[in-house]
Short mmCIF file of C-alpha atoms in Angstrom, two decimals:
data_model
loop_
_atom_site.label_atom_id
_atom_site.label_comp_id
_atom_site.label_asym_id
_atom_site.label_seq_id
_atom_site.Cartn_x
_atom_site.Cartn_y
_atom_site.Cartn_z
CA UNK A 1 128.89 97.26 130.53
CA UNK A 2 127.80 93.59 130.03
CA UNK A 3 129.55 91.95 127.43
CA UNK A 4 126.25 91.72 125.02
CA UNK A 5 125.69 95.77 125.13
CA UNK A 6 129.65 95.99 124.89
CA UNK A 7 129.09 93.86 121.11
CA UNK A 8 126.13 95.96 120.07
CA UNK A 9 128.53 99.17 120.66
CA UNK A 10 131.13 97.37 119.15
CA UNK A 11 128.52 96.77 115.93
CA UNK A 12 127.28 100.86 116.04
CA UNK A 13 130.61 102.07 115.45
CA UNK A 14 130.98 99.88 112.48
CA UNK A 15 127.36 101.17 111.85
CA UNK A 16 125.85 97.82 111.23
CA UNK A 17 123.03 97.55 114.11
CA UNK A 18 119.56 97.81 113.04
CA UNK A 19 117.16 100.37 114.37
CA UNK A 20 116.17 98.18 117.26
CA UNK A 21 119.43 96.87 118.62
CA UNK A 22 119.90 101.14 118.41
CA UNK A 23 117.24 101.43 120.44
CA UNK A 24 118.39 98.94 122.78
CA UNK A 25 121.47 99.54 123.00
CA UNK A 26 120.38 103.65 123.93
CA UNK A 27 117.73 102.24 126.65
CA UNK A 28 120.53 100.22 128.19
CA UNK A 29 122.76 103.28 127.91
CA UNK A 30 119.72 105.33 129.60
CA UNK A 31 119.22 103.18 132.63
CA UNK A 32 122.63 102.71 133.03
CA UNK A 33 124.27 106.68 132.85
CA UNK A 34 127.06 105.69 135.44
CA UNK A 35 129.06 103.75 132.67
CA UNK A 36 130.77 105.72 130.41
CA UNK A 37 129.66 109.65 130.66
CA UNK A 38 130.61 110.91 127.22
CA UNK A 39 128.80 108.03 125.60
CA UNK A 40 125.63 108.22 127.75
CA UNK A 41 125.87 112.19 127.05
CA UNK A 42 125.86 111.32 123.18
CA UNK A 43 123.22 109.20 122.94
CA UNK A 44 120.88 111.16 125.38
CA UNK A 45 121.72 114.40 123.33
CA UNK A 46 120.46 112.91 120.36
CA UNK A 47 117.56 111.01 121.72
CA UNK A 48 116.72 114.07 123.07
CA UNK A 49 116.95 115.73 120.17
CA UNK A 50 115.11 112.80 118.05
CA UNK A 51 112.31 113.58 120.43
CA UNK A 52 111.74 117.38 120.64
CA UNK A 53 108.89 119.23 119.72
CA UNK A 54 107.52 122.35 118.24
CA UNK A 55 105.42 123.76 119.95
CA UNK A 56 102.52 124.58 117.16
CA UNK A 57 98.81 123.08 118.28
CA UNK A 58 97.55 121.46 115.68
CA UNK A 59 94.26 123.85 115.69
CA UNK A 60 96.73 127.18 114.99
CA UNK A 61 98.22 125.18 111.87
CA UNK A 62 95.19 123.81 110.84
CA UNK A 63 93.57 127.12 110.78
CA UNK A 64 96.27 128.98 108.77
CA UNK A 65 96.23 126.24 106.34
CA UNK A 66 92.64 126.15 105.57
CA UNK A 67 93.05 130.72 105.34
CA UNK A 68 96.22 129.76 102.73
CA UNK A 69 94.60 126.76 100.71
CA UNK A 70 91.48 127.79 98.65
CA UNK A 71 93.26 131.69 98.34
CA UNK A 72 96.36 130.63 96.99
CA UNK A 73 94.18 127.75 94.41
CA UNK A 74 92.20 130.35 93.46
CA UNK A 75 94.91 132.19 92.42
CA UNK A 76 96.48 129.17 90.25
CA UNK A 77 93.26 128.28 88.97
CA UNK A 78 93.10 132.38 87.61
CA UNK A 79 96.04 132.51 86.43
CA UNK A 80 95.75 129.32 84.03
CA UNK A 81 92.25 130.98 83.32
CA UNK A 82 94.36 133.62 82.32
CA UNK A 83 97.23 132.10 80.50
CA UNK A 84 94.16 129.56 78.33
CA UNK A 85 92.70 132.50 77.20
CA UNK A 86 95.70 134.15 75.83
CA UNK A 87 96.48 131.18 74.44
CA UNK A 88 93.25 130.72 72.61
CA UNK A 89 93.46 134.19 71.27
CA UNK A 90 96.86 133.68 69.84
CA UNK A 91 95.51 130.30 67.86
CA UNK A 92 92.44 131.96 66.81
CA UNK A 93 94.66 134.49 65.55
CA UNK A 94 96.65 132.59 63.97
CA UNK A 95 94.05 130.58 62.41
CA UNK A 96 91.92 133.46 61.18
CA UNK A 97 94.31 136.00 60.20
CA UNK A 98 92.18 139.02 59.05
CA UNK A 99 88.72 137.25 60.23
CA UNK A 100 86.11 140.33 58.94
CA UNK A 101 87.59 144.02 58.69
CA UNK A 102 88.69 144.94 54.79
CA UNK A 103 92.44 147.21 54.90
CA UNK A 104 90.14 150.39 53.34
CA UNK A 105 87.70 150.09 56.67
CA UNK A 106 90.83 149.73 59.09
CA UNK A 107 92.75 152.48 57.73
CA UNK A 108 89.50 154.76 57.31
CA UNK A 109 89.05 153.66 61.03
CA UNK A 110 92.57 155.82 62.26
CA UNK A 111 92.24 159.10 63.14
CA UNK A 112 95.93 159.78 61.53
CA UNK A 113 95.38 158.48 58.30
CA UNK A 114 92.15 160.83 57.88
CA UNK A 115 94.36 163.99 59.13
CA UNK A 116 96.17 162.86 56.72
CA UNK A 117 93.95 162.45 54.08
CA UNK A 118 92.80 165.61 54.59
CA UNK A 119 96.00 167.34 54.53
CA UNK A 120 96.87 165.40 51.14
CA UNK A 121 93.38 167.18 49.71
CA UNK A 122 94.63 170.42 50.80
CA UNK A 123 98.41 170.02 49.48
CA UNK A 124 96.87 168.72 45.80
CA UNK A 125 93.94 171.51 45.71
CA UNK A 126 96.71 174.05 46.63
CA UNK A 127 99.14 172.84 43.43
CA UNK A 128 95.47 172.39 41.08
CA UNK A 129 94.71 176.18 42.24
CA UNK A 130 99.00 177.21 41.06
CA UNK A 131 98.28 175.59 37.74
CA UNK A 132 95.94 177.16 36.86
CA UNK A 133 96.82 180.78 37.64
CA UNK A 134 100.15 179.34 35.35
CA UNK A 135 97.97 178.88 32.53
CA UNK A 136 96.13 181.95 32.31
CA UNK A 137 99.70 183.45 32.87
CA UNK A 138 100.81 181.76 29.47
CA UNK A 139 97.83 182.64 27.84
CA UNK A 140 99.44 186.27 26.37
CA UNK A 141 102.35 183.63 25.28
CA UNK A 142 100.59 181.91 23.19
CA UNK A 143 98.43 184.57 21.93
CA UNK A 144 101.54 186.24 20.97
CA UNK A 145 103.22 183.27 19.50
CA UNK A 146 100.08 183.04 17.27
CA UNK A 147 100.05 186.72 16.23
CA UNK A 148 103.88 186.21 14.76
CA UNK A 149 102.65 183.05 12.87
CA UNK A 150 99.93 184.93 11.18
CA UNK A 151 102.13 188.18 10.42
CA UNK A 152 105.13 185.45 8.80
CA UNK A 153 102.52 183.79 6.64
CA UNK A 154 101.38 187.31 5.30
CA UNK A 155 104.80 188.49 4.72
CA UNK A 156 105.35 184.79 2.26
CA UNK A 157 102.48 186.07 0.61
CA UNK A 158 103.35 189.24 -0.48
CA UNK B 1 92.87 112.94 101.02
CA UNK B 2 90.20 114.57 102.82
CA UNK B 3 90.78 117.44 105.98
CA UNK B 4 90.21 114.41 108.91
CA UNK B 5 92.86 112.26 107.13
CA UNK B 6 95.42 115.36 106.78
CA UNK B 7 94.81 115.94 110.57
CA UNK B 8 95.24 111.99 111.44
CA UNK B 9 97.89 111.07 109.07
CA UNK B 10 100.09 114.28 108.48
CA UNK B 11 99.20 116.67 111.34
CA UNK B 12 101.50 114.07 113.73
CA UNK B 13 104.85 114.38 111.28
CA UNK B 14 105.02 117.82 112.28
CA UNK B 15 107.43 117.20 115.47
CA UNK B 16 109.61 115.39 112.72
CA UNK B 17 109.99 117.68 110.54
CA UNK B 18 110.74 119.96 112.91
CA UNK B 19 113.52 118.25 114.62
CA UNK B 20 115.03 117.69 111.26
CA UNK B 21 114.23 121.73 110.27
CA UNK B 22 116.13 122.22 113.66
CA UNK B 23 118.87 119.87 112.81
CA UNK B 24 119.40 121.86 109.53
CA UNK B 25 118.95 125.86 110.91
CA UNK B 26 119.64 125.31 114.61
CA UNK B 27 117.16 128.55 115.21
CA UNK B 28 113.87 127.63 116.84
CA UNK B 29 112.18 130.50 115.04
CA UNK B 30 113.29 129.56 111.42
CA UNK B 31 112.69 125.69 111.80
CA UNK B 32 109.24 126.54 113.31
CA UNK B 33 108.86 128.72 110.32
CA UNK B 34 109.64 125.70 108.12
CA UNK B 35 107.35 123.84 109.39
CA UNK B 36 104.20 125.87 108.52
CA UNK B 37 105.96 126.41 105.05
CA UNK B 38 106.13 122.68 104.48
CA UNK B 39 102.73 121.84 105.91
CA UNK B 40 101.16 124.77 103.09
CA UNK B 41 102.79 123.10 100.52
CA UNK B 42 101.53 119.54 102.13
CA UNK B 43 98.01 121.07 102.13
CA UNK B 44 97.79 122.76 98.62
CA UNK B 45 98.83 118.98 97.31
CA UNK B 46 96.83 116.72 99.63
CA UNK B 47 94.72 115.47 96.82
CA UNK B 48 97.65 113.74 95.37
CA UNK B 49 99.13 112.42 99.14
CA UNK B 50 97.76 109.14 98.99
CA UNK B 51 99.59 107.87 96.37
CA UNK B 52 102.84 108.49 98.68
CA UNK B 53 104.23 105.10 99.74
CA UNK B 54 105.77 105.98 102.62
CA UNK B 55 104.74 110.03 104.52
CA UNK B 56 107.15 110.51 106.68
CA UNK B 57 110.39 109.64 104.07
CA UNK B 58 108.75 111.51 101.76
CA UNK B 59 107.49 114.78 104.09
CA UNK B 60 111.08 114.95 104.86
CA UNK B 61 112.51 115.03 101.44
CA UNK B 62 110.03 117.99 100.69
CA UNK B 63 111.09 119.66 103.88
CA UNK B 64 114.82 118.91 102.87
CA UNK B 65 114.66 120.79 99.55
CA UNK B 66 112.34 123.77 100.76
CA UNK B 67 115.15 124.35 103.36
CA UNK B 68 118.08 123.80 100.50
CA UNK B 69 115.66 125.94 97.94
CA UNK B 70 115.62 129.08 101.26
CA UNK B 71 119.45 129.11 101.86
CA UNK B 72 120.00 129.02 97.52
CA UNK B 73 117.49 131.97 97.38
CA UNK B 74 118.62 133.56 101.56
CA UNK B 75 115.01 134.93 101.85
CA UNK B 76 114.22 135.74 105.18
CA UNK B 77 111.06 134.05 106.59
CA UNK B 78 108.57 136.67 107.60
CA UNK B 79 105.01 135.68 108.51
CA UNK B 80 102.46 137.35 110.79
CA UNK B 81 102.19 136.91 114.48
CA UNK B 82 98.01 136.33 115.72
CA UNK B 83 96.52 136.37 119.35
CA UNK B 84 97.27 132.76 120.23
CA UNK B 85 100.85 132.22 118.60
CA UNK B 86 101.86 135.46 121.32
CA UNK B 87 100.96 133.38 124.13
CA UNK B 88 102.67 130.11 122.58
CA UNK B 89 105.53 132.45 122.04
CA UNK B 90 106.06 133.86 125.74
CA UNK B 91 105.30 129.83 127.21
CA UNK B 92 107.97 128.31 125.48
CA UNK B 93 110.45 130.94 126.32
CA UNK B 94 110.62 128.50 129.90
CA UNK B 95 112.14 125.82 128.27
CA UNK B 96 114.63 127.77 125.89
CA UNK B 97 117.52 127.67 128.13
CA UNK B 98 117.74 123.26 127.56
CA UNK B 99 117.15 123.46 124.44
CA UNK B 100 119.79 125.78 123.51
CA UNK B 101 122.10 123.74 125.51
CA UNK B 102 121.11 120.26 123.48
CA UNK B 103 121.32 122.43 120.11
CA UNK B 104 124.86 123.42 121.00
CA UNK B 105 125.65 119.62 121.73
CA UNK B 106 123.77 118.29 118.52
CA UNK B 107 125.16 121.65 116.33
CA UNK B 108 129.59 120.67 117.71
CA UNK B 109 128.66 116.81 116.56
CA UNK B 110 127.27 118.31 112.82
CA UNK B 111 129.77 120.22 112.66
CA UNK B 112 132.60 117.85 112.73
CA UNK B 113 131.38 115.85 109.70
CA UNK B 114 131.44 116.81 105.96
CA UNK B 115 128.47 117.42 104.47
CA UNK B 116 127.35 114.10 103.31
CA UNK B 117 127.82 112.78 106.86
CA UNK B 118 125.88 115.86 108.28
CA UNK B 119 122.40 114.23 106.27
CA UNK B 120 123.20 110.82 107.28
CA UNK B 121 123.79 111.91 110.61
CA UNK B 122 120.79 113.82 110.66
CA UNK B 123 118.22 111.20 109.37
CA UNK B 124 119.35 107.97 110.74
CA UNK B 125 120.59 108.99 114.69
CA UNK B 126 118.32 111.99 114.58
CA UNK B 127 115.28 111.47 112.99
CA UNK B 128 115.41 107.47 113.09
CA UNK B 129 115.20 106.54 109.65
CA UNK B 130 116.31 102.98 108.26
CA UNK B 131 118.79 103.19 105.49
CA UNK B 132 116.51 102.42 102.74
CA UNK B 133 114.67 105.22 103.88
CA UNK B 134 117.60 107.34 103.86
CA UNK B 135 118.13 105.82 100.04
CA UNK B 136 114.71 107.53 99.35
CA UNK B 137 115.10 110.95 100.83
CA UNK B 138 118.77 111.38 99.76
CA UNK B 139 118.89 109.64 96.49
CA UNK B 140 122.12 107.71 97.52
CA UNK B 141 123.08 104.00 96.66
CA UNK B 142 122.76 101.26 99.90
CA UNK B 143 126.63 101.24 99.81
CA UNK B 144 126.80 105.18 99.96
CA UNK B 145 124.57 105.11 102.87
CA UNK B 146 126.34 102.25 104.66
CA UNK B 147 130.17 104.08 104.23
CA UNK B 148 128.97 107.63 104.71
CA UNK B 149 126.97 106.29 107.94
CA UNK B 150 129.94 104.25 109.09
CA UNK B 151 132.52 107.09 108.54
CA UNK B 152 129.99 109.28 110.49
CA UNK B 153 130.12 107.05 113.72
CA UNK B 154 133.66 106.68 112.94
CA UNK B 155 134.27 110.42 113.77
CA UNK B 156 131.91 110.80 116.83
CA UNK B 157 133.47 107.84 118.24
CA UNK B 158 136.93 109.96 117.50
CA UNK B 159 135.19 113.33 118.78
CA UNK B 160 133.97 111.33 121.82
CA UNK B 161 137.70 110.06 122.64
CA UNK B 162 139.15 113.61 122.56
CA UNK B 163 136.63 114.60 125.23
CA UNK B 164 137.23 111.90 127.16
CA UNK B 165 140.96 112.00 127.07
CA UNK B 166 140.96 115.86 127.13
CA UNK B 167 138.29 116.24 129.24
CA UNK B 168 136.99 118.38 127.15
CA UNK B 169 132.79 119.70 127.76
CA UNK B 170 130.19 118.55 125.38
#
């Protein structure tokens, strides 16, 4: 090795050469493999590695990135379609808390609280219908009650 | 950025960012997996590519975390297999025998530096990059780059002597 290529090693290891002197320094190394094995092996290894290649045309890339690209936008752009409406909601919502229905209409509106009212009716026409039949049964009482009245006041009077 | 500018300026970085995908996986499959992963998520944000200063520091960087984002989350890569990939598939089968050997060689090197010295390794002697580019895609000072780079070299040149004076195979 030449004394110049020797000082540009010399400068690698202390990782001060610039990208070119790399480069020469590797093309030197390249055309001249007889040198020093384990170095040449080195720097070929990762030249050769710098410079591999997938194997991927650019037509079979290009083509499953134009199938992928307006699917998975559409997608975004749905989901924040989505996500603004439910946010709108919420804030008209918010804004407008009880916009046009009146509590009588909503309730009126569930089927439970009808069965409900209904079965209320029934319960209260049920105890109206008890009373009743308890009054005519105190009807003798009081009949009775009156009778004793009338027969006290007669005996004061005699 | 418009589809004949994605094929001109960022179809080309895709033997890049497969070397470094390689450098990182050392599988053929998984790197060439990467790189269709990386070029999706190049695609879906083209429209905002040309305000990137520099493509290829920056293609790398996004390639860099999508790998670091697959080995937090160990998903396998799964994607289907057309017509044209099958015949790709059985060509390059040829040429697998080299390239496992210069894998092996590159994969020993890696693996005798720490892990800061693996990425410096990895985008200066194997992907090229100047350090300020290397400041960009790592997030590291000049001075970090410089000692991490130097201590790097420092231990190939020491992993070089062994062989030599052991005559031990690369």
């Amino acid at each position: 090795m030449d004394s110049r290529h020797r000082a540009l090693l010399e400068k690698y290891w202390q990782a001060e050469t610039s990208i070119k002197e790399e480069q020469e320094l590797l093309a030197y190394l390249q055309n001249n493999q007889n040198e020093d094995g384990e170095l040449t092996h080195y720097f070929s290894a990762v030249e050769t590695f710098r410079e591999t290649k997938v194997d991927l045309s650019d037509e079979v890339l290009m083509q499953r990135l134009i199938k992928s690209g307006p699917k998975s936008r559409a997608i975004y752009r749905l989901i924040w379609a989505v996500a603004a409406s439910i946010i709108l909601l919420f804030g008209l919502r918010a804004i407008y808390p009880t916009s046009s229905a009146t509590p009588g209409v909503e309730l009126a509106a569930n089927p439970e609280t009808s069965q409900a009212l209904a079965l209320t009716s029934q319960m209260l026409m049920l105890v109206s219908t008890e009373l009743n039949k308890m009054e005519l049964c105190t009807y003798p009482i009081s009949e009775f009650g009156e009778t004793m009245d009338k027969i006290k006041s007669e005996n004061k009077e005699l | 950025m418009t589809e004949e500018n994605f094929r001109t300026d960022i179809l080309p970085l895709k033997h890049r960012i497969y070397a470094y995908a390689l450098s990182m996986t050392f599988d053929r499959e998984k790197a060439r997996d990467i790189v269709q992963e990386v070029f999706e998520k190049l695609w879906r944000n083209r429209e905002k590519l040309h305000t990137v200063d520099n493509l290829e520091a920056w293609t790398i960087r996004i390639c860099r975390n999508h790998i670091l984002d697959k080995m937090k989350q160990k998903v396998p890569s799964i994607h289907s297999i057309d017509g044209a990939e099958v015949i790709q598939i059985a060509e390059r089968s040829r040429d697998r025998l080299e390239e496992k050997d210069l894998i092996e060689k590159v994969k020993k090197i890696i693996e005798y530096l720490p892990e800061k010295q693996r990425e410096i390794f990895r985008l200066r002697e194997l992907q090229g990059f100047n350090n300020y580019e290397i400041q960009e895609i790592l997030g590291l000072s000049d001075n970090q780059v410089k000692v991490n780079l130097f201590r790097a070299r420092k231990k190939i040149k020491e992993l070089l002597l062994q062989k030599i004076n052991y005559g031990l195979q690369a």
